[in-house]
């Protein structure tokens, strides 16, 4: 179990604010850190890794203090059992994929390295240099490298934000299976609600330096479960008139739908506007994709 | 034509020794400065850069005073290390190291500063001490910068004149390097000899710089790192 109680003064877009986090991460749990930009998510991750220093507080991992300001303990990142996946992946350009992982794995044997490469589907790419890899491939190398040391805590800083949706979905699955397979404790920073829902057992919502909500993703994000209505958030792409009706093209998540609307509904609507589509959800059909 | 090659050999020996010493002290210094965050940083950077703007005779003058056995430092050297730096090859090395220091430190410092900070951080999160990171991650990724540093220091030392004039003493085989020899020969109206030294120096420094640019270009093309 990981006990976290940290304080740090940060400077944001609207001035200074206090980062005040007090929470526990259960062993082997998958926790998502969600919140707007500048809320302090990356800073929290970096403090856990030992890359940034909190002003005060404690980090205790399974009984071992990694940081304790009152006792003067501050373990450097090297002494913490962590795996960190950076947003820019931070692969070492002078080493091949295999060498990057071997560098990370330390004393662990060749079999382990081959297993890692196999699990992340990198076996064929072992001798390639990072600058010849695609985004998804780089992400897999970064992931394999981060878990090569079999760390206690896996920290991921929006690792999938630069990828397209299909690739993202595949890598989310990879991430989940690696987490399960190695019994890792994982903390994932993400902006993507879908991703959080899919992967995390628990979500911490961070805003202006504080945890404003904590719980299972369903509890945290689904607010109107009993209203019987289906509400979708959408973005207007285009509005056009077709004979007597208005047709509005909307972007819902990753899908495009067209709805018929009346002149009043459409009044003042511009492409780019955020709207809510609301309908009574009696029993829509659900089809499995693919 | 029988020309005395000694000044040229002396020049290259001085440049090689100076460059080797600069690799050993310049690279760690560049690393420290690149990662420094204290208010002292501008002061250190200024000190390192001084030889770029200081007239060589100023440096030469201070070195002469410092090395002189009549003053404290020179006396200490003679007493404890039995070394007399004034008018000696060793003295030239000390002078050249100080004078060519910015030529090693600046490119290497730029190289380090140009690397994404996440590389060092990633290596730390993988449990590696900073010394390992330096040799296995950072240095291999700033090869063009290291090459620039080595070559510029070497070339700059070859061209040194003012400092050596002050502290060298023009002793043949010991401190009479090619740049001094040219001056000497011109003063003695031996234009042939002067031309010989001048031409060789020109040709060699041209060849060195050309090699650097060609190699750098190749490295960049092969996906090397700038």
PDB file of C-alpha atoms in Angstrom, chain B residues 147 206-216:
ATOM      1  CA  UNK B 147      34.049  16.725 -31.667  1.00  0.00           C
ATOM      2  CA  UNK B 206      42.150  23.899 -43.109  1.00  0.00           C
ATOM      3  CA  UNK B 207      42.220  20.120 -43.373  1.00  0.00           C
ATOM      4  CA  UNK B 208      41.181  19.708 -39.743  1.00  0.00           C
ATOM      5  CA  UNK B 209      38.226  22.044 -40.013  1.00  0.00           C
ATOM      6  CA  UNK B 210      37.136  20.529 -43.310  1.00  0.00           C
ATOM      7  CA  UNK B 211      37.160  17.088 -41.735  1.00  0.00           C
ATOM      8  CA  UNK B 212      35.021  18.330 -38.880  1.00  0.00           C
ATOM      9  CA  UNK B 213      32.385  19.796 -41.142  1.00  0.00           C
ATOM     10  CA  UNK B 214      32.275  16.700 -43.342  1.00  0.00           C
ATOM     11  CA  UNK B 215      32.054  14.288 -40.426  1.00  0.00           C
ATOM     12  CA  UNK B 216      29.434  16.405 -38.673  1.00  0.00           C
TER      13      UNK B 216
END
